[in-house]
Structure formats: structure tokens, C-alpha cells
Amino acid sequence: MYLHPEMETLTRPEIEKLQLERLQKTVRHCMNSPFYKKRFEDNHLKPEDIRSLNDLRKIPFTTKQDLRDTYPFGMAAVPLEKAVRLHSSSGTTGNPTVVLHTQKDLDEWANAVARCLYMVGLRPGDIFQNSSGYGMFTGGLGFQYGAERMGMLTVPAAAGNTKRQLKFITDFGTTALHAIPSYAARLYEVMEEMETMTLTLEDDTELECTVLGVFEVEDIEGKEYIALLPQEDETVLLYEYKELDNDEIELNSIEDDDEFDKVTAA
């Protein structure tokens, strides 16, 4: 299955035809940039010289230094009033490198990310938690708009605050998490470090669980509940929670269906 089958099922000849059309259009558009117009003239190159994909090798490279030398808007190929957003690098080793985006750029960006998310198995109705940074870095906003474009409920958790990330996963029912691999590993480490509880089941087997939280439910007075996550399962367990006079605790199953529904929704 494909999100955009008209694009994702093209044959190789159709792909190459589209690539050439877009390459030629891009080169023509670059002539609106004084930088690229001069760069092409210096290399005795005209847009009409790009007749095939093999002609890509004729186009001079754009270097990181070029981007720094033309900071901030020296490469713009559209008037600034047509740009709706800019992103840039951190600039820790020199001038930041700036990229301008028109609304069409943002739309195409969202479509491309949506196709990637669909490709890995996500679907409308998933709850997508984004732990990438928002701001001048492109990662957070790109995945945000791609997930929204596909129709997922999107949680813009942003970077860091690991315990809050875990709370969001539990409270919001997150079904998909966007994170770099090292941070996903860190989430697991913190989850293991959180308070645990051992449940003794009716058959006397023991179940080690992470305590996700003790909470009250707005429509139910005089009761507290506890959410537990078994360490070898992904199903959250919910119980009525009581603290006894001897500093022990008592967990009771929630027998009433209406009560259980309210606790689950809390």
C-alpha cells in the first residue's frame, strides 16, 4: 500500500523523465538568484545546456563556504516576501547556513515525511510522539507537519525531559515515537531506573512492574489508582490503590466497567 501511489509506483523511465523535468525547472529557477546566475556564467553554462540527467555533472558544486559567504539571504531565488519560514545551522564554527522556505516548500516537505512515515507502517489514527528538537533545527517541525499531514494525533514533546516523555507515552497512549537511537536507549534506561513493584499473581507467580504513577480520577471521589507497566509486556495494568495504616499498600482490581472506563480515560 502507498500513501501517494501516483508518485510511489512510477516506473524507472517515468522516474527519470520526472527527474529531468524537475532538474531543468530547478536550474531555470536558480537564475533568479544573483549568486547562481554568476556561478553559471563563470562556468560558461546556461540552463539550456542541461538536456539530460547526465548533464548534472556539468553543474558546479555549492559548498558550505558558499553558504557562509552569502549569509544570510545572498542565495535566495525568491523575493523574501514569498518566503514563510527560515531554518539555519547553529553557526558554531562560522556564519550559520540559512535555508528559506516558501509555503509550497513546506507542503512538499510535509508530503515527503508523510510518505516516509507511511512506508514504515504508521497510519492515520496512530498517536505520534516527536522527541526531536523544535526551533532553527529542521528535525522537529519536519516530522511534526509530516505526521499531521498523514492524519496522526501528534504530540510535540520536543527534546529532553525524559521522565515527562515517559509520562506522555503512558498518558496519551503513544503508538509511535520519533527519536534518535541513542535517546530511545536513554528512555529505556530511565524507565528501568523508575520505581518498580513486584506483583504476586493468583498462581503465586511474581510480576516485576514499573510504577508509572498513582493518580486520582476527577469523577470518582475518595479513591486513588495506580498504573503499572510489566517489564516483559507492553500492557499497562490499572488497580485501585490504598495505603494502609501499617505503611503497606493494597491493590484491588477494578470490577465496575464504568469505573474502569473512567480510570482508563484519566
XYZ file of N, CA and C in Angstrom:
798
model
N 0.839 -1.197 0.000
C 0.000 0.000 0.000
C 0.880 1.255 0.000
N 0.364 2.304 -0.619
C 1.124 3.534 -0.765
C 0.275 4.722 -0.331
N 0.926 5.734 0.203
C 0.214 6.954 0.575
C -0.071 7.799 -0.657
N 0.914 7.905 -1.552
C 0.761 8.660 -2.798
C 1.129 7.741 -3.966
N 0.241 6.811 -4.328
C 0.591 5.809 -5.348
C 0.977 6.422 -6.686
N 0.433 7.594 -7.010
C 0.759 8.214 -8.295
C 2.234 8.582 -8.380
N 2.876 8.776 -7.206
C 4.298 9.081 -7.178
C 5.144 7.844 -6.869
N 4.638 6.989 -6.005
C 5.443 5.892 -5.474
C 5.451 4.645 -6.356
N 4.625 4.625 -7.390
C 4.581 3.447 -8.260
C 5.063 3.762 -9.675
N 5.759 4.878 -9.833
C 6.284 5.216 -11.157
C 7.295 4.165 -11.623
N 7.325 3.927 -12.908
C 8.334 3.037 -13.484
C 9.666 3.777 -13.555
N 10.768 3.043 -13.794
C 12.075 3.684 -13.897
C 12.108 4.746 -15.005
N 11.592 4.472 -16.210
C 11.583 5.537 -17.234
C 10.760 6.753 -16.792
N 9.641 6.517 -16.116
C 8.822 7.634 -15.643
C 9.557 8.444 -14.577
N 10.287 7.760 -13.689
C 11.068 8.455 -12.665
C 12.136 9.334 -13.315
N 12.851 8.781 -14.290
C 13.916 9.538 -14.939
C 13.355 10.724 -15.721
N 12.189 10.559 -16.317
C 11.543 11.669 -17.025
C 11.190 12.785 -16.044
N 10.628 12.405 -14.897
C 10.271 13.394 -13.885
C 11.517 14.065 -13.303
N 12.568 13.279 -13.081
C 13.810 13.843 -12.558
C 14.384 14.896 -13.499
N 14.362 14.611 -14.796
C 14.902 15.568 -15.769
C 14.041 16.830 -15.802
N 12.724 16.662 -15.797
C 11.836 17.832 -15.806
C 12.113 18.719 -14.596
N 12.284 18.099 -13.436
C 12.474 18.888 -12.218
C 13.883 19.468 -12.146
N 14.860 18.748 -12.662
C 16.212 19.291 -12.703
C 16.242 20.542 -13.576
N 15.639 20.459 -14.754
C 15.629 21.606 -15.656
C 14.857 22.778 -15.054
N 13.755 22.483 -14.402
C 12.972 23.543 -13.751
C 13.776 24.190 -12.625
N 14.499 23.371 -11.848
C 15.308 23.891 -10.743
C 16.408 24.803 -11.251
N 17.080 24.376 -12.332
C 18.171 25.184 -12.887
C 17.631 26.515 -13.402
N 16.499 26.490 -14.090
C 15.908 27.744 -14.585
C 15.552 28.664 -13.418
N 15.024 28.073 -12.368
C 14.636 28.863 -11.193
C 15.858 29.471 -10.514
N 16.969 28.745 -10.529
C 18.194 29.247 -9.898
C 18.685 30.536 -10.545
N 18.286 30.784 -11.764
C 18.735 32.005 -12.427
C 18.123 33.262 -11.796
N 17.131 33.079 -10.911
C 16.587 34.204 -10.150
C 17.515 34.606 -9.004
N 18.512 33.771 -8.723
C 19.481 34.057 -7.671
C 20.726 34.684 -8.286
N 21.091 35.899 -7.864
C 22.316 36.513 -8.411
C 23.540 35.627 -8.226
N 23.611 34.923 -7.111
C 24.759 34.045 -6.871
C 24.845 32.963 -7.939
N 23.732 32.248 -8.179
C 23.774 31.142 -9.134
C 23.885 31.643 -10.577
N 23.301 32.779 -10.853
C 23.417 33.322 -12.200
C 24.881 33.587 -12.526
N 25.614 34.201 -11.580
C 27.030 34.456 -11.789
C 27.835 33.162 -11.828
N 27.498 32.205 -10.950
C 28.224 30.930 -10.906
C 28.099 30.202 -12.244
N 26.911 30.223 -12.840
C 26.715 29.587 -14.144
C 27.494 30.332 -15.229
N 27.460 31.663 -15.170
C 28.196 32.437 -16.164
C 29.692 32.186 -16.056
N 30.206 32.091 -14.834
C 31.635 31.843 -14.634
C 32.049 30.483 -15.191
N 31.103 29.536 -15.245
C 31.388 28.200 -15.760
C 30.883 28.021 -17.194
N 30.546 29.160 -17.847
C 30.101 29.137 -19.249
C 28.959 28.131 -19.443
N 27.993 28.228 -18.540
C 26.888 27.269 -18.542
C 25.569 28.026 -18.580
N 24.619 27.503 -19.359
C 23.276 28.074 -19.442
C 22.256 26.989 -19.098
N 21.067 27.382 -18.645
C 20.041 26.371 -18.355
C 19.747 25.465 -19.550
N 19.845 26.037 -20.755
C 19.545 25.223 -21.948
C 20.563 24.121 -22.178
N 21.708 24.196 -21.482
C 22.742 23.172 -21.642
C 22.416 21.885 -20.884
N 21.397 21.940 -20.025
C 21.007 20.753 -19.243
C 19.917 20.039 -20.031
N 20.331 19.034 -20.812
C 19.402 18.332 -21.706
C 19.120 16.906 -21.261
N 19.951 16.377 -20.365
C 19.761 15.008 -19.888
C 20.229 14.929 -18.443
N 19.922 13.821 -17.791
C 20.372 13.644 -16.410
C 21.892 13.564 -16.330
N 22.525 13.097 -17.398
C 23.988 13.035 -17.407
C 24.620 14.422 -17.350
N 23.852 15.440 -17.752
C 24.378 16.802 -17.710
C 24.460 17.345 -16.291
N 23.953 16.592 -15.318
C 24.062 17.014 -13.923
C 25.516 17.262 -13.542
N 26.425 16.499 -14.136
C 27.857 16.630 -13.824
C 28.423 17.977 -14.272
N 27.717 18.677 -15.141
C 28.199 19.984 -15.598
C 27.966 21.078 -14.548
N 27.027 20.840 -13.647
C 26.632 21.885 -12.698
C 27.659 21.975 -11.577
N 28.190 23.162 -11.300
C 29.208 23.298 -10.248
C 28.620 23.030 -8.865
N 29.461 22.538 -7.970
C 29.042 22.278 -6.598
C 28.773 23.587 -5.857
N 27.844 23.516 -4.901
C 27.661 24.575 -3.918
C 28.289 24.091 -2.623
N 29.221 24.861 -2.083
C 29.967 24.422 -0.904
C 29.416 25.065 0.368
N 29.821 24.505 1.494
C 29.454 25.095 2.780
C 29.980 26.526 2.882
N 31.167 26.759 2.342
C 31.728 28.102 2.380
C 30.895 29.075 1.556
N 30.352 28.585 0.424
C 29.458 29.425 -0.375
C 28.266 29.881 0.465
N 27.705 28.949 1.217
C 26.544 29.265 2.047
C 26.898 30.293 3.116
N 28.093 30.172 3.667
C 28.523 31.128 4.693
C 28.823 32.496 4.086
N 29.446 32.485 2.907
C 29.829 33.750 2.283
C 28.611 34.564 1.855
N 27.499 33.911 1.585
C 26.299 34.612 1.118
C 25.284 34.820 2.235
N 25.692 34.599 3.492
C 24.817 34.781 4.653
C 24.295 36.215 4.710
N 23.009 36.480 5.014
C 22.018 35.441 5.278
C 21.167 35.057 4.055
N 20.931 36.024 3.130
C 19.953 35.765 2.073
C 20.538 35.877 0.671
N 21.869 35.774 0.561
C 22.513 36.000 -0.721
C 22.232 34.948 -1.777
N 21.698 33.795 -1.386
C 21.379 32.753 -2.368
C 19.900 32.703 -2.718
N 19.108 33.564 -2.108
C 17.658 33.484 -2.297
C 17.293 33.572 -3.774
N 16.411 32.678 -4.206
C 15.933 32.672 -5.588
C 14.482 33.126 -5.671
N 13.915 33.559 -4.527
C 12.577 34.148 -4.494
C 12.658 35.426 -3.664
N 11.780 36.375 -3.886
C 11.730 37.553 -3.014
C 11.412 37.134 -1.581
N 11.973 37.843 -0.626
C 11.765 37.463 0.774
C 10.295 37.458 1.164
N 9.494 38.298 0.529
C 8.070 38.328 0.893
C 7.344 37.050 0.489
N 7.964 36.215 -0.341
C 7.354 34.933 -0.702
C 7.827 33.797 0.212
N 8.821 34.065 1.039
C 9.293 33.052 1.990
C 8.479 33.153 3.271
N 8.134 31.998 3.840
C 7.309 31.995 5.048
C 8.044 31.442 6.264
N 9.217 30.853 6.052
C 9.989 30.340 7.186
C 11.450 30.214 6.782
N 12.332 30.364 7.776
C 13.732 30.039 7.534
C 14.223 29.110 8.634
N 15.166 28.272 8.271
C 15.892 27.434 9.218
C 17.377 27.704 9.019
N 18.163 27.400 10.023
C 19.600 27.593 9.876
C 20.346 26.613 10.759
N 21.634 26.478 10.462
C 22.511 25.684 11.329
C 22.841 26.502 12.574
N 23.582 25.909 13.496
C 23.890 26.579 14.758
C 24.896 27.704 14.603
N 25.759 27.622 13.592
C 26.765 28.650 13.398
C 27.914 28.590 14.387
N 28.158 27.417 14.961
C 29.211 27.307 15.982
C 30.610 27.461 15.407
N 30.778 27.196 14.112
C 32.116 27.296 13.507
C 32.183 28.392 12.449
N 31.218 29.285 12.438
C 31.192 30.356 11.453
C 29.775 30.857 11.286
N 29.534 31.627 10.220
C 28.177 32.088 9.950
C 27.232 30.894 9.822
N 26.031 30.998 10.397
C 25.063 29.919 10.179
C 24.731 29.792 8.694
N 24.378 28.587 8.273
C 23.893 28.397 6.910
C 22.374 28.472 6.941
N 21.820 29.339 6.123
C 20.394 29.671 6.167
C 19.681 29.071 4.964
N 18.495 28.515 5.205
C 17.644 27.996 4.134
C 16.271 28.639 4.265
N 15.793 29.223 3.176
C 14.458 29.824 3.141
C 13.453 28.830 2.580
N 12.212 28.929 3.043
C 11.153 28.034 2.583
C 9.931 28.842 2.188
N 9.389 28.531 1.019
C 8.077 29.057 0.645
C 7.015 28.107 1.182
N 5.749 28.498 1.064
C 4.682 27.615 1.523
C 4.662 26.319 0.722
N 4.949 26.402 -0.567
C 4.997 25.183 -1.382
C 6.120 24.254 -0.905
N 7.262 24.838 -0.532
C 8.351 24.024 0.016
C 7.873 23.254 1.246
N 7.179 23.942 2.141
C 6.712 23.302 3.369
C 5.692 22.210 3.067
N 4.834 22.450 2.083
C 3.844 21.437 1.706
C 4.520 20.186 1.162
N 5.514 20.378 0.291
C 6.220 19.235 -0.284
C 7.025 18.504 0.787
N 7.591 19.242 1.710
C 8.329 18.657 2.835
C 7.403 17.781 3.671
N 6.229 18.301 3.991
C 5.266 17.532 4.780
C 4.847 16.265 4.039
N 4.623 16.369 2.738
C 4.236 15.194 1.950
C 5.340 14.138 1.950
N 6.587 14.581 1.800
C 7.703 13.632 1.762
C 7.850 12.899 3.086
N 7.732 13.628 4.209
C 7.845 12.985 5.518
C 6.655 12.048 5.747
N 5.471 12.474 5.332
C 4.291 11.614 5.484
C 4.482 10.295 4.742
N 5.054 10.353 3.532
C 5.303 9.113 2.791
C 6.283 8.215 3.543
N 7.319 8.810 4.128
C 8.290 8.014 4.892
C 7.625 7.331 6.084
N 6.793 8.063 6.808
C 6.129 7.501 7.984
C 5.150 6.396 7.583
N 4.443 6.617 6.478
C 3.521 5.594 5.989
C 4.291 4.340 5.571
N 5.446 4.534 4.975
C 6.262 3.428 4.484
C 6.692 2.499 5.618
N 6.946 3.057 6.808
C 7.404 2.223 7.923
C 6.244 1.656 8.736
N 5.002 1.888 8.296
C 3.869 1.211 8.914
C 2.921 2.075 9.711
N 3.179 3.368 9.808
C 2.271 4.236 10.555
C 1.056 4.572 9.706
N -0.070 4.850 10.395
C -1.324 5.090 9.709
C -2.115 6.186 10.412
N -3.074 6.810 9.722
C -3.966 7.749 10.396
C -4.609 7.055 11.610
N -4.653 7.760 12.726
C -5.161 7.157 13.960
C -4.063 6.796 14.940
N -2.822 6.640 14.443
C -1.704 6.448 15.362
C -1.489 7.720 16.179
N -0.867 7.563 17.347
C -0.502 8.696 18.191
C 1.012 8.821 18.132
N 1.479 9.893 17.528
C 2.881 10.073 17.156
C 3.537 11.061 18.109
N 4.516 10.594 18.889
C 5.233 11.457 19.828
C 6.588 11.822 19.242
N 6.823 13.112 19.109
C 8.026 13.611 18.455
C 8.987 14.153 19.503
N 10.120 13.473 19.688
C 11.087 13.905 20.695
C 12.270 14.635 20.070
N 12.094 15.094 18.836
C 13.152 15.867 18.178
C 12.994 17.339 18.540
N 14.095 18.082 18.468
C 14.072 19.484 18.852
C 13.301 20.343 17.873
N 12.596 21.324 18.410
C 11.893 22.315 17.598
C 12.699 23.613 17.624
N 12.649 24.355 16.541
C 13.392 25.603 16.504
C 14.102 25.752 15.180
N 15.318 26.282 15.192
C 16.054 26.511 13.947
C 16.446 25.201 13.275
N 16.636 24.141 14.076
C 16.906 22.809 13.529
C 15.650 22.301 12.834
N 15.819 21.627 11.698
C 14.654 21.243 10.892
C 13.939 19.991 11.388
N 14.585 19.173 12.225
C 14.043 17.850 12.533
C 12.659 17.858 13.143
N 12.453 18.665 14.178
C 11.185 18.618 14.895
C 10.010 19.020 14.039
N 10.105 20.167 13.382
C 8.978 20.672 12.607
C 8.706 19.811 11.379
N 9.758 19.272 10.771
C 9.538 18.420 9.600
C 8.687 17.206 9.930
N 9.024 16.527 11.023
C 8.240 15.358 11.417
C 6.872 15.753 11.957
N 6.790 16.909 12.596
C 5.502 17.386 13.087
C 4.506 17.519 11.946
N 4.902 18.257 10.910
C 3.972 18.514 9.813
C 3.736 17.267 8.963
N 4.743 16.403 8.855
C 4.539 15.159 8.117
C 3.536 14.252 8.813
N 3.654 14.153 10.139
C 2.711 13.319 10.903
C 1.306 13.894 10.831
N 1.195 15.216 10.937
C -0.128 15.844 10.827
C -0.705 15.648 9.435
N 0.144 15.772 8.411
C -0.335 15.609 7.041
C -0.911 14.218 6.827
N -0.309 13.208 7.494
C -0.818 11.849 7.335
C -2.102 11.618 8.132
N -2.361 12.447 9.141
C -3.594 12.312 9.901
C -3.426 11.679 11.262
N -2.208 11.717 11.800
C -1.979 11.168 13.133
C -2.162 12.259 14.189
N -2.584 11.844 15.389
C -2.561 12.747 16.535
C -1.100 12.910 16.933
N -0.615 14.149 16.929
C 0.809 14.395 17.092
C 1.096 15.065 18.429
N 2.048 14.494 19.174
C 2.452 15.015 20.477
C 3.805 15.709 20.311
N 3.862 17.046 20.318
C 5.126 17.762 20.115
C 5.931 17.835 21.411
N 6.393 16.683 21.875
C 7.068 16.613 23.176
C 8.407 17.333 23.174
N 9.034 17.469 22.005
C 10.343 18.113 21.855
C 11.429 17.298 22.550
N 12.629 17.861 22.628
C 13.776 17.094 23.118
C 13.889 17.175 24.642
N 14.475 16.125 25.218
C 14.802 16.135 26.638
C 13.623 15.861 27.547
N 13.846 16.122 28.870
C 12.833 15.901 29.908
C 12.304 14.476 29.816
N 13.183 13.528 30.055
C 12.906 12.129 29.755
C 11.732 11.573 30.553
N 11.629 11.925 31.825
C 10.512 11.399 32.618
C 9.176 11.921 32.108
N 9.185 13.152 31.629
C 7.954 13.672 31.041
C 7.626 12.930 29.750
N 8.644 12.602 28.963
C 8.419 11.814 27.748
C 7.719 10.500 28.092
N 8.201 9.830 29.137
C 7.608 8.554 29.536
C 6.177 8.744 30.033
N 5.922 9.839 30.733
C 4.563 10.112 31.194
C 3.637 10.330 30.004
N 4.125 11.078 29.008
C 3.309 11.309 27.822
C 2.996 9.990 27.112
N 4.001 9.121 27.000
C 3.786 7.831 26.346
C 2.663 7.069 27.025
N 2.659 7.102 28.351
C 1.645 6.377 29.120
C 0.292 7.076 29.079
N 0.299 8.380 29.339
C -0.962 9.102 29.470
C -1.684 9.266 28.142
N -0.920 9.493 27.066
C -1.537 9.781 25.782
C -1.700 8.531 24.913
N -1.162 7.395 25.374
C -1.279 6.167 24.584
C -0.456 6.203 23.321
N 0.741 6.776 23.402
C 1.613 6.902 22.233
C 1.835 5.545 21.557
N 1.636 5.506 20.251
C 1.865 4.272 19.492
C 3.104 4.351 18.613
N 3.646 5.548 18.427
C 4.858 5.712 17.610
C 5.701 6.831 18.218
N 6.987 6.565 18.349
C 7.911 7.544 18.919
C 8.996 7.868 17.910
N 9.189 9.159 17.641
C 10.309 9.579 16.804
C 11.447 10.019 17.716
N 12.570 9.316 17.646
C 13.728 9.631 18.477
C 14.975 9.106 17.790
N 16.107 9.776 18.031
C 17.357 9.205 17.557
C 17.652 7.956 18.392
N 18.365 6.971 17.854
C 18.558 5.698 18.561
C 19.131 5.852 19.967
N 20.090 6.753 20.142
C 20.711 6.892 21.465
C 19.713 7.415 22.488
N 18.788 8.273 22.052
C 17.807 8.786 23.011
C 16.743 7.741 23.315
N 16.394 6.920 22.336
C 15.472 5.815 22.609
C 16.070 4.879 23.657
N 17.373 4.632 23.555
C 18.050 3.804 24.562
C 18.021 4.485 25.928
N 18.181 5.822 25.944
C 18.133 6.552 27.201
C 16.743 6.489 27.835
N 15.712 6.559 27.028
C 14.350 6.415 27.544
C 14.184 5.078 28.256
N 14.726 4.030 27.652
C 14.626 2.703 28.260
C 15.394 2.650 29.575
N 16.572 3.273 29.603
C 17.365 3.276 30.834
C 16.619 3.979 31.964
N 16.034 5.121 31.669
C 15.313 5.869 32.701
C 14.087 5.095 33.160
N 13.415 4.445 32.231
C 12.244 3.651 32.608
C 12.643 2.542 33.577
N 13.810 1.924 33.324
C 14.279 0.877 34.228
C 14.642 1.429 35.602
N 15.099 2.687 35.632
C 15.505 3.288 36.899
C 14.316 3.744 37.739
N 13.171 3.897 37.124
C 11.992 4.354 37.850
C 11.556 3.305 38.866
N 10.746 3.730 39.824
C 10.296 2.854 40.907
C 9.613 1.606 40.350
N 9.917 0.490 40.926
C 9.316 -0.773 40.494
C 8.514 -1.389 41.635
N 7.654 -2.311 41.279
C 6.820 -3.022 42.251
C 6.665 -4.461 41.772
N 6.700 -5.395 42.709
C 6.518 -6.805 42.368
C 5.108 -7.235 42.724
N 4.362 -7.662 41.728
C 3.003 -8.171 41.953
C 3.049 -9.684 42.123
N 2.299 -10.186 43.104
C 2.134 -11.630 43.259
C 0.764 -11.990 42.712
N 0.752 -12.778 41.651
C -0.492 -13.127 40.981
C -1.191 -14.277 41.695
N -2.407 -14.608 41.248
C -3.206 -15.647 41.906
C -2.522 -17.000 41.887
N -1.686 -17.263 40.881
C -0.990 -18.550 40.816
C 0.382 -18.483 41.500
N 0.568 -17.430 42.321
C 1.794 -17.219 43.114
C 3.020 -16.859 42.273
N 2.840 -16.646 40.975
C 3.968 -16.150 40.183
C 4.146 -14.656 40.457
N 5.372 -14.192 40.299
C 5.665 -12.791 40.567
C 5.891 -12.040 39.267
N 5.409 -10.803 39.240
C 5.481 -9.979 38.040
C 6.124 -8.640 38.416
N 7.319 -8.403 37.890
C 8.019 -7.159 38.174
C 7.469 -6.051 37.264
N 7.042 -4.932 37.874
C 6.402 -3.854 37.125
C 7.055 -2.507 37.446
N 7.049 -1.630 36.469
C 7.432 -0.240 36.691
C 6.205 0.555 37.103
N 6.339 1.357 38.148
C 5.237 2.190 38.607
C 5.191 3.446 37.735
N 4.145 3.552 36.937
C 4.009 4.713 36.066
C 3.402 5.905 36.794
N 2.629 5.633 37.830
C 2.064 6.748 38.583
C 0.879 6.335 39.430
N 0.667 7.107 40.507
C -0.523 6.977 41.349
C -1.337 8.248 41.124
N -2.636 8.113 40.892
C -3.422 9.264 40.465
C -4.869 9.148 40.937
N -5.543 10.285 40.930
C -6.972 10.340 41.214
C -7.729 10.544 39.914
N -9.015 10.226 39.932
C -9.880 10.419 38.777
C -10.933 11.444 39.144
N -11.102 12.438 38.310
C -11.934 13.593 38.644
C -13.357 13.218 39.032
N -13.967 12.278 38.344
C -15.374 11.936 38.593
C -15.559 10.889 39.692
N -14.470 10.441 40.291
C -14.571 9.399 41.325
C -13.930 9.938 42.601
N -14.711 10.117 43.641
C -14.202 10.707 44.873
C -13.727 9.629 45.845
N -12.679 9.979 46.595
C -12.226 9.122 47.681
C -11.410 7.916 47.269
N -10.979 7.856 46.003
C -10.204 6.705 45.555
C -8.956 7.176 44.805
N -7.898 6.372 44.912
C -6.706 6.566 44.112
C -6.449 5.313 43.289
N -5.721 5.476 42.210
C -5.444 4.367 41.310
C -3.955 4.364 40.979
N -3.482 3.206 40.551
C -2.080 3.059 40.198
C -1.980 2.427 38.817
N -1.029 2.921 38.036
C -0.762 2.365 36.707
C 0.597 1.676 36.741
N 0.623 0.417 36.333
C 1.840 -0.388 36.360
C 2.143 -0.906 34.954
N 3.435 -0.951 34.631
C 3.855 -1.483 33.340
C 4.755 -2.684 33.565
N 4.261 -3.908 33.298
C 5.114 -5.097 33.447
C 6.371 -4.963 32.600
N 7.508 -5.378 33.135
C 8.769 -5.179 32.440
C 8.934 -6.089 31.233
N 8.124 -7.123 31.133
C 8.217 -8.022 29.981
C 6.957 -7.969 29.132
N 6.209 -6.870 29.236
C 4.968 -6.741 28.483
C 4.768 -5.267 28.177
N 3.843 -4.953 27.290
C 3.561 -3.559 26.942
C 2.161 -3.153 27.362
N 1.462 -4.006 28.128
C 0.103 -3.717 28.544
C 0.108 -3.064 29.917
N -0.440 -1.846 30.009
C -0.497 -1.135 31.285
C -1.595 -1.751 32.155
N -1.258 -2.022 33.408
C -2.207 -2.587 34.371
C -2.714 -1.478 35.282
N -4.020 -1.471 35.540
C -4.646 -0.450 36.385
C -5.308 -1.116 37.585
N -5.059 -0.561 38.785
C -5.643 -1.084 40.020
C -6.101 0.073 40.899
N -7.081 -0.226 41.773
C -7.381 0.710 42.848
C -6.246 0.627 43.866
N -5.822 1.778 44.364
C -4.633 1.860 45.211
C -5.011 2.389 46.589
N -4.559 1.675 47.637
C -4.804 2.117 49.015
C -3.520 2.015 49.823
N -3.259 3.039 50.635
C -2.160 2.984 51.603
C -2.740 2.632 52.968
N -2.265 1.532 53.557
C -2.788 1.037 54.825
C -2.038 1.676 55.997
N -2.592 1.524 57.197
C -2.012 2.135 58.395
C -0.627 1.598 58.724
N -0.341 0.373 58.312
C 0.962 -0.238 58.625
C 2.010 0.037 57.544
N 1.779 1.099 56.775
C 2.695 1.515 55.704
C 2.747 0.548 54.529
N 1.870 -0.445 54.547
C 1.778 -1.324 53.386
C 0.738 -0.753 52.421
N 0.741 -1.296 51.214
C -0.247 -0.851 50.234
C -1.114 -2.024 49.819
N -2.302 -1.686 49.355
C -3.255 -2.710 48.914
C -3.720 -2.343 47.510
N -3.670 -3.307 46.623
C -4.162 -3.120 45.265
C -5.389 -3.980 45.052
N -6.425 -3.386 44.500
C -7.646 -4.120 44.227
C -8.030 -3.973 42.759
N -8.518 -5.044 42.192
C -8.973 -4.990 40.803
C -10.179 -4.060 40.696
N -10.289 -3.425 39.547
C -11.427 -2.536 39.285
C -12.516 -3.370 38.628
N -13.531 -3.697 39.399
C -14.558 -4.634 38.914
C -15.626 -3.942 38.078
N -15.947 -2.696 38.409
C -17.034 -1.999 37.728
C -16.561 -1.496 36.356
N -17.310 -1.826 35.310
C -16.898 -1.465 33.957
C -16.866 0.039 33.752
N -17.887 0.753 34.268
C -17.918 2.207 34.108
C -16.729 2.852 34.815
N -16.423 2.366 36.016
C -15.285 2.886 36.771
C -13.996 2.636 36.012
N -13.857 1.431 35.452
C -12.638 1.095 34.701
C -12.476 2.003 33.490
N -13.578 2.283 32.801
C -13.522 3.158 31.621
C -13.058 4.571 32.010
N -13.545 5.060 33.166
C -13.157 6.396 33.610
C -11.673 6.426 33.999
N -11.196 5.353 34.649
C -9.793 5.296 35.045
C -8.899 5.211 33.804
N -9.324 4.426 32.840
C -8.548 4.288 31.604
C -8.441 5.619 30.861
N -9.506 6.391 30.911
C -9.534 7.668 30.194
C -8.807 8.786 30.934
N -8.520 8.561 32.218
C -7.921 9.640 33.043
C -6.491 9.951 32.615
